[in-house]
Short mmCIF file of C-alpha atoms in Angstrom, two decimals:
data_model
loop_
_atom_site.label_atom_id
_atom_site.label_comp_id
_atom_site.label_asym_id
_atom_site.label_seq_id
_atom_site.Cartn_x
_atom_site.Cartn_y
_atom_site.Cartn_z
CA MET Q 53 -46.30 -2.52 227.57
CA PHE Q 54 -45.19 -4.03 230.87
CA ALA Q 55 -45.47 -7.24 232.91
CA PHE Q 56 -46.67 -7.52 236.49
CA SER Q 57 -46.00 -10.31 238.98
CA LYS Q 58 -47.08 -10.61 242.63
CA ALA Q 59 -48.49 -13.27 244.95
CA LEU Q 60 -51.02 -14.54 242.43
CA LYS Q 61 -48.40 -14.32 239.65
CA LYS Q 62 -50.77 -12.34 237.46
CA ARG Q 63 -49.41 -11.13 234.15
CA PHE Q 64 -50.74 -8.03 232.49
CA ALA Q 65 -50.16 -6.93 228.91
CA LEU Q 66 -50.77 -3.19 228.56
CA ILE Q 67 -50.50 -0.90 225.59
CA MET Q 68 -49.51 2.57 226.72
CA SER Q 69 -49.73 4.54 223.46
CA VAL Q 70 -52.48 7.13 223.17
CA LEU Q 71 -55.16 7.21 220.48
CA MET Q 72 -56.74 10.62 220.14
CA ILE Q 73 -58.22 12.61 217.25
CA VAL Q 74 -59.23 16.26 217.47
CA PHE Q 75 -61.64 17.59 214.82
CA PRO Q 76 -61.09 21.33 214.19
CA ILE Q 77 -63.49 23.57 212.30
CA GLN Q 78 -62.73 25.17 208.96
CA SER Q 79 -64.65 26.72 206.10
CA PHE Q 80 -65.62 25.27 202.74
CA ALA Q 81 -63.78 25.99 199.50
CA ALA Q 82 -65.59 26.97 196.33
CA SER Q 83 -66.04 24.28 193.69
CA PHE Q 84 -65.54 24.80 189.92
CA SER Q 85 -64.36 23.08 186.72
CA ASP Q 86 -61.22 24.06 184.84
CA THR Q 87 -61.05 21.56 181.96
CA GLU Q 88 -63.75 22.89 179.61
CA GLY Q 89 -62.06 23.92 176.37
CA HIS Q 90 -58.71 22.39 177.39
CA TRP Q 91 -56.95 20.48 174.60
CA ALA Q 92 -57.02 17.27 176.69
CA SER Q 93 -60.58 17.65 177.96
CA ASP Q 94 -61.96 14.58 176.17
CA TYR Q 95 -59.11 12.38 177.42
CA ILE Q 96 -59.51 13.67 180.98
CA GLU Q 97 -63.27 13.05 180.99
CA THR Q 98 -62.83 9.57 179.51
CA VAL Q 99 -60.26 8.47 182.06
CA LYS Q 100 -62.20 10.11 184.89
CA ALA Q 101 -65.32 8.14 183.92
CA LEU Q 102 -63.24 4.97 184.26
CA HIS Q 103 -62.14 6.07 187.77
CA MET Q 104 -58.47 6.04 186.77
CA ILE Q 105 -57.84 9.66 187.68
CA SER Q 106 -59.49 12.25 189.90
CA GLY Q 107 -59.49 15.95 190.64
CA TYR Q 108 -58.91 17.98 193.76
CA GLU Q 109 -61.16 18.78 196.70
CA ASP Q 110 -62.22 22.12 195.20
CA GLY Q 111 -63.49 20.50 192.01
CA ARG Q 112 -60.54 21.48 189.80
CA PHE Q 113 -58.43 19.05 187.82
CA LEU Q 114 -55.44 21.40 187.33
CA PRO Q 115 -54.57 19.86 183.95
CA ASP Q 116 -51.36 21.85 183.47
CA ARG Q 117 -49.95 21.09 186.89
CA VAL Q 118 -46.75 19.01 186.80
CA LEU Q 119 -46.98 15.40 187.90
CA SER Q 120 -44.67 13.68 190.37
CA ARG Q 121 -42.92 10.41 189.65
CA ALA Q 122 -44.89 8.72 192.42
CA GLU Q 123 -48.21 9.98 191.05
CA PHE Q 124 -47.56 8.66 187.55
CA ILE Q 125 -46.32 5.31 188.85
CA ALA Q 126 -49.55 4.99 190.86
CA MET Q 127 -51.70 6.00 187.87
CA ILE Q 128 -50.15 3.54 185.44
CA LEU Q 129 -50.24 0.69 187.96
CA ASN Q 130 -53.89 1.39 188.72
CA ALA Q 131 -54.61 1.37 184.99
CA SER Q 132 -52.72 -1.90 184.55
CA GLN Q 133 -54.58 -3.54 187.47
CA MET Q 134 -51.27 -4.98 188.63
CA THR Q 135 -51.30 -6.55 192.12
CA LEU Q 136 -49.54 -4.18 194.49
CA SER Q 137 -46.69 -4.99 196.82
CA THR Q 138 -47.62 -5.45 200.48
CA GLU Q 139 -44.59 -3.44 201.56
CA THR Q 140 -45.70 -0.32 203.43
CA ASP Q 141 -44.34 2.49 205.55
CA ASP Q 142 -45.47 6.04 206.29
CA TYR Q 143 -45.19 7.06 202.61
CA TRP Q 144 -48.38 6.53 200.62
CA ALA Q 145 -46.53 5.60 197.41
CA THR Q 146 -44.30 2.85 198.82
CA PRO Q 147 -46.48 -0.08 197.61
CA TYR Q 148 -46.57 1.42 194.11
CA ILE Q 149 -42.86 2.17 193.96
CA GLN Q 150 -41.92 -1.29 195.23
CA THR Q 151 -44.31 -2.89 192.73
CA ALA Q 152 -42.74 -0.88 189.91
CA ILE Q 153 -39.27 -1.98 191.00
CA ASP Q 154 -40.30 -5.63 191.37
CA ALA Q 155 -41.97 -5.58 187.92
CA GLY Q 156 -38.90 -4.07 186.28
CA LEU Q 157 -40.62 -0.80 185.34
CA ILE Q 158 -37.89 1.13 187.11
CA THR Q 159 -34.66 0.20 188.87
CA GLU Q 160 -34.12 0.77 192.56
CA ASN Q 161 -31.78 3.66 191.77
CA GLU Q 162 -33.56 4.81 188.63
CA TYR Q 163 -33.50 8.44 189.69
CA GLY Q 164 -30.25 8.53 191.66
CA ASP Q 165 -31.56 7.43 195.03
CA ASN Q 166 -34.63 5.78 196.50
CA THR Q 167 -35.89 8.53 198.79
CA ARG Q 168 -39.31 10.10 199.19
CA SER Q 169 -38.14 13.47 197.89
CA THR Q 170 -36.90 11.78 194.72
CA TYR Q 171 -40.31 10.30 193.97
CA ASP Q 172 -42.13 13.49 194.91
CA ALA Q 173 -40.08 15.34 192.27
CA PRO Q 174 -41.71 16.00 188.87
CA ILE Q 175 -41.52 13.20 186.33
CA SER Q 176 -39.96 14.07 182.97
CA ARG Q 177 -41.49 13.09 179.66
CA GLU Q 178 -38.65 10.65 178.92
CA GLU Q 179 -39.04 9.02 182.34
CA MET Q 180 -42.78 8.66 181.70
CA ALA Q 181 -42.07 7.06 178.31
CA SER Q 182 -39.71 4.53 179.90
CA ILE Q 183 -42.24 3.39 182.52
CA LEU Q 184 -44.98 3.21 179.89
CA ILE Q 185 -42.98 1.05 177.49
CA HIS Q 186 -41.78 -1.29 180.23
CA ILE Q 187 -45.36 -1.95 181.32
CA TYR Q 188 -46.81 -2.17 177.79
CA LEU Q 189 -43.92 -4.13 176.20
CA PRO Q 190 -42.16 -5.94 179.05
CA ASP Q 191 -40.37 -8.36 176.69
CA GLN Q 192 -37.37 -7.12 174.71
CA ALA Q 193 -38.39 -9.29 171.76
CA ASP Q 194 -41.64 -7.35 171.45
CA ARG Q 195 -39.77 -4.07 171.57
CA ASP Q 196 -37.37 -5.22 168.87
CA ALA Q 197 -40.34 -6.05 166.60
CA VAL Q 198 -41.62 -2.46 166.55
CA ASP Q 199 -40.92 -0.50 163.37
CA ILE Q 200 -39.29 2.68 164.67
CA GLN Q 201 -40.60 5.75 162.88
CA THR Q 202 -40.35 9.16 164.50
CA ALA Q 203 -40.58 12.68 163.17
CA VAL Q 204 -39.37 14.71 166.14
CA THR Q 205 -36.19 16.71 165.77
CA ASP Q 206 -34.70 16.46 169.25
CA LEU Q 207 -34.23 12.71 169.76
CA ASP Q 208 -30.52 13.35 170.18
CA THR Q 209 -31.28 15.19 173.44
CA VAL Q 210 -32.91 12.14 175.04
CA SER Q 211 -30.88 10.54 177.84
CA PRO Q 212 -29.16 7.41 176.48
CA GLU Q 213 -30.89 5.09 178.96
CA TYR Q 214 -34.31 6.30 177.77
CA ALA Q 215 -33.61 6.58 174.03
CA GLU Q 216 -35.18 3.24 173.08
CA SER Q 217 -38.30 3.82 175.20
CA VAL Q 218 -38.88 7.30 173.79
CA ALA Q 219 -38.49 6.07 170.22
CA LEU Q 220 -40.91 3.22 170.87
CA ALA Q 221 -43.46 5.47 172.62
CA LEU Q 222 -43.39 7.87 169.67
CA SER Q 223 -43.57 5.09 167.07
CA LEU Q 224 -46.55 3.48 168.81
CA GLY Q 225 -48.40 6.78 169.04
CA PHE Q 226 -48.40 7.16 172.84
CA PHE Q 227 -46.68 10.51 172.29
CA THR Q 228 -47.06 12.73 169.22
CA GLY Q 229 -44.64 15.50 170.10
CA PHE Q 230 -45.25 19.24 170.12
CA PRO Q 231 -46.33 21.41 167.15
CA ASP Q 232 -42.72 22.49 166.62
CA ALA Q 233 -41.74 18.82 166.02
CA THR Q 234 -39.95 18.47 169.36
CA PHE Q 235 -40.39 15.86 172.08
CA ARG Q 236 -38.76 17.83 174.91
CA PRO Q 237 -37.57 14.79 176.87
CA ALA Q 238 -36.42 16.63 180.00
CA GLU Q 239 -39.58 18.72 180.33
CA SER Q 240 -41.81 17.90 183.30
CA ALA Q 241 -44.96 16.01 182.37
CA THR Q 242 -48.37 17.44 183.28
CA ARG Q 243 -51.55 15.89 184.63
CA ALA Q 244 -53.23 16.42 181.25
CA GLN Q 245 -50.43 14.59 179.45
CA ALA Q 246 -50.74 11.73 181.94
CA ALA Q 247 -54.48 11.49 181.26
CA VAL Q 248 -53.76 11.15 177.53
CA ILE Q 249 -51.14 8.46 178.15
CA ILE Q 250 -53.45 6.48 180.46
CA CYS Q 251 -56.30 6.74 177.96
CA LYS Q 252 -54.13 5.53 175.07
CA TYR Q 253 -52.67 2.73 177.18
CA LEU Q 254 -56.16 1.47 178.06
CA ASP Q 255 -57.18 1.73 174.41
CA TYR Q 256 -54.15 -0.29 173.28
CA GLU Q 257 -54.96 -2.90 175.92
CA ASP Q 258 -58.55 -3.10 174.58
CA ARG Q 259 -59.93 -1.96 177.91
CA LEU Q 260 -61.42 1.31 176.72
CA PRO Q 261 -65.16 0.94 175.99
CA ASP Q 262 -66.84 2.95 173.28
CA ASP Q 263 -68.75 4.87 175.97
CA PRO Q 264 -67.23 4.35 179.43
CA THR Q 265 -70.02 6.31 181.10
CA THR Q 266 -72.74 3.81 180.17
CA GLU Q 267 -73.55 0.45 181.67
CA ASP Q 268 -73.60 -2.76 179.62
CA SER Q 269 -77.23 -3.86 179.60
CA THR Q 270 -76.22 -7.47 179.01
CA THR Q 271 -73.82 -7.75 181.94
CA ASP Q 272 -74.14 -10.58 184.42
CA ASP Q 273 -72.81 -8.34 187.20
CA PRO Q 274 -75.44 -8.32 189.99
CA SER Q 275 -74.58 -4.71 190.78
CA ALA Q 276 -75.95 -3.66 187.37
CA SER Q 277 -79.50 -3.87 188.74
CA LEU Q 278 -78.78 -1.50 191.62
CA GLY Q 279 -80.76 1.70 191.80
CA SER Q 280 -77.98 3.36 193.80
CA SER Q 281 -74.22 2.94 193.91
CA PHE Q 282 -74.15 0.47 196.82
CA ALA Q 283 -76.13 -2.38 198.31
CA VAL Q 284 -75.50 -4.71 201.24
CA SER Q 285 -76.97 -8.21 200.92
CA GLY Q 286 -79.35 -6.79 198.33
CA ILE Q 287 -80.47 -3.86 200.50
CA GLU Q 288 -80.04 -0.29 199.28
CA ILE Q 289 -80.53 3.08 200.93
CA GLY Q 290 -84.20 4.00 200.41
CA ASP Q 291 -85.56 0.47 200.80
CA SER Q 292 -88.36 -0.01 203.33
CA ALA Q 293 -88.00 -1.70 206.71
CA GLU Q 294 -90.48 -4.31 205.45
CA THR Q 295 -88.16 -5.09 202.54
CA VAL Q 296 -85.24 -5.52 204.93
CA SER Q 297 -87.23 -7.89 207.15
CA ALA Q 298 -88.49 -9.90 204.19
CA THR Q 299 -85.03 -10.13 202.63
CA LEU Q 300 -82.76 -10.57 205.65
CA GLY Q 301 -85.04 -11.75 208.44
CA SER Q 302 -84.70 -10.63 212.04
CA PRO Q 303 -81.41 -8.95 212.99
CA ASN Q 304 -79.05 -10.32 215.61
CA ARG Q 305 -79.49 -7.09 217.55
CA VAL Q 306 -80.89 -3.56 217.21
CA ASP Q 307 -78.66 -0.72 218.43
CA ALA Q 308 -79.06 3.02 218.79
CA SER Q 309 -76.96 5.22 216.51
CA PRO Q 310 -75.84 8.87 216.62
CA TYR Q 311 -78.06 9.51 213.60
CA ASP Q 312 -81.85 9.59 213.07
CA PHE Q 313 -82.02 5.79 212.71
CA ASP Q 314 -81.29 2.55 214.56
CA TRP Q 315 -78.78 -0.05 213.41
CA TRP Q 316 -80.12 -3.49 212.57
CA ILE Q 317 -77.07 -5.71 212.98
CA TYR Q 318 -76.55 -8.96 211.08
CA HIS Q 319 -73.78 -11.56 211.19
CA ASN Q 320 -73.16 -15.29 211.34
CA GLN Q 321 -70.75 -15.90 214.22
CA TYR Q 322 -69.06 -12.62 213.24
CA GLU Q 323 -68.69 -13.59 209.60
CA ASN Q 324 -70.59 -11.71 206.88
CA TYR Q 325 -70.99 -8.74 209.25
CA TYR Q 326 -73.09 -5.74 208.26
CA MET Q 327 -75.45 -3.13 209.73
CA ILE Q 328 -78.56 -1.61 208.15
CA GLY Q 329 -79.62 1.83 209.39
CA ILE Q 330 -83.43 1.91 209.66
CA GLY Q 331 -85.26 5.19 210.18
CA ASP Q 332 -88.91 6.26 210.04
CA ASP Q 333 -88.85 6.25 206.24
CA GLY Q 334 -86.74 3.17 205.61
CA VAL Q 335 -83.06 2.47 205.07
CA LYS Q 336 -80.88 5.50 205.76
CA ALA Q 337 -77.43 3.94 206.05
CA LEU Q 338 -75.29 0.85 205.49
CA PHE Q 339 -72.17 -0.37 207.26
CA VAL Q 340 -70.30 -3.40 205.97
CA TYR Q 341 -67.24 -5.17 207.41
CA SER Q 342 -67.31 -8.09 204.96
CA ASN Q 343 -67.75 -8.83 201.27
CA ALA Q 344 -71.55 -8.70 201.61
CA PHE Q 345 -71.87 -5.60 199.44
CA GLU Q 346 -72.29 -4.84 195.76
CA SER Q 347 -71.19 -1.69 194.02
CA LYS Q 348 -71.78 -0.25 190.57
CA LEU Q 349 -68.43 1.46 190.97
CA GLU Q 350 -66.34 -1.74 191.11
CA LEU Q 351 -65.28 -0.89 194.63
CA THR Q 352 -64.02 -3.92 196.58
CA LEU Q 353 -62.53 -4.58 199.98
CA GLY Q 354 -58.76 -4.87 199.92
CA MET Q 355 -58.28 -1.83 197.69
CA THR Q 356 -55.77 0.81 198.74
CA LYS Q 357 -56.83 4.34 199.57
CA ILE Q 358 -55.48 5.76 196.35
CA ARG Q 359 -57.57 3.29 194.33
CA VAL Q 360 -60.66 4.11 196.37
CA SER Q 361 -60.00 7.80 195.74
CA TYR Q 362 -59.70 7.18 192.01
CA ILE Q 363 -63.14 5.59 192.10
CA LEU Q 364 -64.93 7.94 194.50
CA GLY Q 365 -62.98 11.10 193.80
CA SER Q 366 -61.03 13.14 196.31
CA PRO Q 367 -62.13 12.92 199.96
CA VAL Q 368 -64.33 15.74 201.20
CA GLU Q 369 -62.57 18.20 203.46
CA THR Q 370 -65.57 19.44 205.43
CA ILE Q 371 -69.27 18.84 205.99
CA SER Q 372 -71.33 21.91 206.83
CA LYS Q 373 -74.05 21.67 209.47
CA SER Q 374 -76.01 24.63 210.81
CA GLY Q 375 -73.46 27.05 209.40
CA ILE Q 376 -70.45 25.23 210.87
CA ALA Q 377 -68.01 23.42 208.60
CA TYR Q 378 -66.73 20.30 210.35
CA THR Q 379 -63.38 19.01 209.13
CA GLN Q 380 -63.53 15.39 208.02
CA PRO Q 381 -60.69 12.97 208.73
CA ASN Q 382 -58.42 12.19 205.81
CA THR Q 383 -55.76 9.86 207.19
CA ASP Q 384 -54.16 6.49 206.47
CA GLN Q 385 -57.01 5.00 208.53
CA MET Q 386 -60.10 6.66 207.10
CA ALA Q 387 -61.47 9.18 204.61
CA THR Q 388 -64.94 10.47 203.75
CA TYR Q 389 -66.27 10.83 200.19
CA LYS Q 390 -69.48 12.16 198.59
CA ASN Q 391 -71.12 9.99 195.94
CA ASP Q 392 -74.62 9.75 194.51
CA GLY Q 393 -76.10 11.86 197.32
CA ASP Q 394 -74.53 9.80 200.10
CA TYR Q 395 -71.55 10.28 202.39
CA ILE Q 396 -69.18 7.31 202.29
CA THR Q 397 -66.53 6.80 204.93
CA ALA Q 398 -63.90 4.26 203.95
CA TYR Q 399 -61.83 2.55 206.66
CA PHE Q 400 -58.34 1.29 205.87
CA ASP Q 401 -56.20 -1.19 207.76
CA SER Q 402 -52.86 0.59 207.84
CA GLY Q 403 -51.44 -2.41 209.70
CA ASP Q 404 -52.12 -4.52 206.59
CA GLY Q 405 -50.92 -2.48 203.66
CA GLY Q 406 -53.60 0.20 203.97
CA LYS Q 407 -56.31 -2.09 202.59
CA LEU Q 408 -59.97 -1.08 202.63
CA PHE Q 409 -61.70 -3.21 205.27
CA ALA Q 410 -65.05 -1.51 205.90
CA LEU Q 411 -67.45 1.08 204.49
CA LEU Q 412 -70.00 3.36 206.17
CA ILE Q 413 -72.56 4.80 203.74
CA VAL Q 414 -74.98 7.39 205.14
CA ASP Q 415 -77.80 9.20 203.39
CA ALA Q 416 -76.90 12.89 203.06
CA ASP Q 417 -80.02 14.07 204.93
CA SER Q 418 -79.19 11.88 207.93
CA GLU Q 419 -75.58 13.04 207.94
CA LEU Q 420 -76.50 16.71 207.72
CA GLU Q 421 -79.17 16.41 210.42
CA MET Q 422 -76.83 14.69 212.88
CA ASN Q 423 -75.62 16.89 215.72
CA GLY Q 424 -72.02 17.82 214.82
CA ILE Q 425 -69.73 14.83 214.34
CA TYR Q 426 -70.63 12.98 217.54
CA GLY Q 427 -74.42 13.05 217.36
CA ASN Q 428 -76.68 12.96 220.40
CA GLN Q 429 -74.63 11.20 223.05
CA THR Q 430 -77.33 9.27 224.87
CA ASP Q 431 -77.07 6.38 227.30
CA ALA Q 432 -78.55 4.12 224.60
CA LEU Q 433 -75.73 5.16 222.26
CA ARG Q 434 -73.13 4.44 224.94
CA LEU Q 435 -74.49 0.92 225.42
CA ALA Q 436 -74.57 0.40 221.65
CA TYR Q 437 -70.93 1.47 221.27
CA GLU Q 438 -69.86 -0.93 224.02
CA LYS Q 439 -71.51 -3.89 222.28
CA GLU Q 440 -70.24 -2.82 218.86
CA ILE Q 441 -66.65 -2.67 220.11
CA LEU Q 442 -66.99 -6.37 220.88
CA ASP Q 443 -68.52 -6.97 217.45
CA LEU Q 444 -65.75 -5.25 215.55
CA THR Q 445 -63.07 -6.92 217.64
CA ASN Q 446 -64.54 -10.34 216.96
CA VAL Q 447 -65.05 -9.68 213.24
CA PHE Q 448 -61.35 -8.82 213.04
CA ARG Q 449 -60.32 -11.83 215.11
CA VAL Q 450 -62.38 -14.24 213.02
CA SER Q 451 -61.01 -12.71 209.81
CA GLN Q 452 -57.51 -13.42 211.13
CA GLY Q 453 -58.30 -17.05 211.81
CA THR Q 454 -58.76 -16.95 215.58
CA TYR Q 455 -61.77 -17.42 217.86
CA PRO Q 456 -64.26 -14.75 219.00
CA LEU Q 457 -64.24 -13.45 222.57
CA ALA Q 458 -67.17 -13.63 224.97
CA TYR Q 459 -68.56 -10.42 226.49
CA SER Q 460 -67.93 -9.94 230.21
CA ASP Q 461 -70.27 -7.61 232.06
CA ALA Q 462 -67.89 -7.70 235.00
CA ILE Q 463 -64.86 -6.36 233.19
CA ALA Q 464 -67.11 -3.97 231.24
CA VAL Q 465 -67.86 -2.32 234.60
CA THR Q 466 -64.10 -1.86 235.10
CA ALA Q 467 -63.66 -0.43 231.60
CA ARG Q 468 -66.64 1.92 231.89
CA ALA Q 469 -65.48 3.23 235.26
CA HIS Q 470 -62.10 4.09 233.79
CA SER Q 471 -63.62 5.96 230.84
CA GLU Q 472 -65.89 7.89 233.20
CA ASP Q 473 -62.91 8.66 235.42
CA MET Q 474 -60.96 10.06 232.45
CA VAL Q 475 -63.91 12.37 231.70
CA GLU Q 476 -64.46 13.49 235.27
CA ARG Q 477 -60.82 14.05 236.23
CA ASP Q 478 -59.68 15.19 232.78
CA PHE Q 479 -56.80 12.81 232.06
CA PHE Q 480 -55.98 10.31 229.35
CA SER Q 481 -53.87 7.41 230.53
CA HIS Q 482 -54.03 3.76 231.53
CA THR Q 483 -52.97 4.83 235.02
CA ASN Q 484 -55.38 7.09 236.91
CA PRO Q 485 -54.37 10.14 238.99
CA ASP Q 486 -54.36 7.93 242.12
CA GLY Q 487 -51.61 5.84 240.57
CA GLU Q 488 -53.84 2.80 240.00
CA SER Q 489 -52.85 0.73 237.00
CA PRO Q 490 -55.31 -1.32 234.96
CA PHE Q 491 -54.36 -4.60 236.66
CA GLU Q 492 -55.00 -3.03 240.05
CA ARG Q 493 -58.39 -1.76 238.92
CA ILE Q 494 -59.31 -5.19 237.51
CA LEU Q 495 -58.28 -6.97 240.72
CA ALA Q 496 -60.13 -4.42 242.84
CA ASP Q 497 -63.31 -5.28 240.93
CA GLY Q 498 -62.95 -8.90 241.98
CA ILE Q 499 -61.86 -10.36 238.64
CA ASP Q 500 -59.41 -13.22 239.09
CA TYR Q 501 -57.42 -13.23 235.88
CA GLY Q 502 -54.40 -15.01 234.51
CA TYR Q 503 -53.79 -12.60 231.66
CA ALA Q 504 -55.27 -9.18 231.00
CA ALA Q 505 -54.87 -6.36 228.49
CA GLU Q 506 -56.29 -2.92 227.84
CA ASN Q 507 -56.76 -0.53 224.91
CA ILE Q 508 -57.93 3.06 225.34
CA ALA Q 509 -58.78 5.83 222.89
CA ALA Q 510 -60.34 9.29 222.91
CA GLY Q 511 -61.79 11.77 220.45
CA TYR Q 512 -62.81 9.34 217.72
CA PRO Q 513 -66.33 10.15 216.47
CA ASN Q 514 -67.64 6.57 216.55
CA VAL Q 515 -66.66 2.94 217.13
CA PHE Q 516 -65.82 2.36 213.47
CA ALA Q 517 -63.17 5.06 213.61
CA VAL Q 518 -61.71 3.93 216.92
CA HIS Q 519 -61.51 0.35 215.66
CA ALA Q 520 -59.52 1.57 212.65
CA GLY Q 521 -57.28 3.48 215.04
CA TRP Q 522 -56.59 0.40 217.13
CA LEU Q 523 -55.82 -1.63 214.00
CA ALA Q 524 -53.27 1.00 212.96
CA SER Q 525 -51.30 0.71 216.22
CA GLU Q 526 -49.07 -2.36 216.49
CA GLY Q 527 -49.56 -2.75 220.24
CA HIS Q 528 -53.31 -2.24 220.20
CA ARG Q 529 -53.61 -4.60 217.25
CA GLU Q 530 -51.70 -7.25 219.20
CA ASN Q 531 -54.13 -6.86 222.07
CA LEU Q 532 -57.08 -7.39 219.74
CA LEU Q 533 -55.61 -10.75 218.72
CA ARG Q 534 -54.28 -12.00 222.05
CA GLU Q 535 -55.33 -15.40 223.41
CA MET Q 536 -57.90 -14.01 225.81
CA THR Q 537 -61.33 -15.33 226.78
CA TYR Q 538 -63.42 -12.30 227.72
CA MET Q 539 -63.70 -8.69 226.69
CA GLY Q 540 -65.67 -5.77 228.05
CA ALA Q 541 -65.88 -2.19 226.82
CA GLY Q 542 -66.70 1.06 228.55
CA VAL Q 543 -67.59 4.34 226.84
CA ALA Q 544 -68.08 7.75 228.45
CA PHE Q 545 -69.20 10.97 226.79
CA GLY Q 546 -67.94 14.44 227.66
CA GLY Q 547 -64.59 15.83 228.76
CA THR Q 548 -61.85 17.43 226.73
CA TYR Q 549 -62.05 14.89 223.90
CA ASN Q 550 -65.86 14.45 223.85
CA VAL Q 551 -65.78 10.66 224.06
CA TYR Q 552 -63.48 8.14 225.79
CA TYR Q 553 -63.20 4.44 225.02
CA THR Q 554 -61.75 1.68 227.21
CA GLN Q 555 -61.50 -1.93 226.12
CA ASP Q 556 -60.40 -4.55 228.69
CA PHE Q 557 -59.57 -8.18 228.05
CA TYR Q 558 -58.81 -11.09 230.34
CA ALA Q 559 -58.31 -14.83 230.49
CA PRO Q 560 -58.83 -16.76 233.77
#
């Protein structure tokens, strides 16, 4: 970022960091189950049905794999539905660890130090018992009231600081010990053992239904009437265009998409924003950047990625099209899942605790028929992306309590020219090979500004992804929220990174 001052005393706020994603190609992995006949199979299936635990990308659960401290802390906090800390950094488990510390489940130096490697280390059975008891019986008076009865023979080998918790966990039936009457306190806990503990905890908290895989026919939840897993303002994938029109009325705008459908876009001054993908045979996709959606899966905006993954399962690694397996992004900003025959891309605001802020749900046939990951890059799609960049910017601004920006065709010309220049001359920078900075390009196009700013990005497959990328960068995020008046966007297809985005702002 830099400031510029000359005769007109113009000031220019510029974010110089790059935003690029490259999507390599890799092959699929085989999928299979490994829990049939396992001693903990029933527990694993029960907890899985409640979306409290998930398997790996290849379909395995790996029940006998050891569990890290961070993983168990996240599991038990998800099961408890405790509100997570907003503290974040580049370690996925930080909100969970800080929540556990704040709630008194562990101390800050519980395991010697408070480093990532410490929490990535396997959790022992006695450590698991301590966390469990502190979340189930947080008050010492309740712990003192438990009648301690244990039959294991190695209680004297439990670490002194965990002795009470282990005795309580055994007395309450969370643990039963091994067939040889030992507890083995220092032994690393496994994923299967964690599933049993989570299942028992939910049962003791009266949150384990008799059949967690069935729906309650008497529920007042509006999502119970859904034919599919998701709906937006009452519209589901498979509904007819006539149903959409009758239910929602005319859209604010109709845009091209990279798929085999057009987007019907709805919002009320950028609140309650959603898009309905309409193809020849009805609704093919949904995009929602608001709370205007219902889900049978109890998915809600504001969830963290790990909670979304517990509900939807592990993100897919690749999607195969015409014999080519395209790697799917799995980052702090976005991940793609497969559920109920649809592909679901979840977008997370890593600048706000990694919270889920938007969902893209696409019918599998439409996804598989799309050309690669970018689709058919037509002029109509370019124009759609440019308008949608304004939409997403304004939805974010309004959600943050500020005013929406007006679209400027004039500065959009400047932005588009820069994106086209990056394609044609194969560079990625705010400053072009002639040494012209953004403020010089804006002035050259006859725009008399008082303040101006610019965001650029390349390689992102669509505007939803690039918006998530800008939110994740502190400087770009600041630009999205600056006190500007106008915004224009320019998109160009081609070049080294397939697609280039430029977003320019200014205030007179």
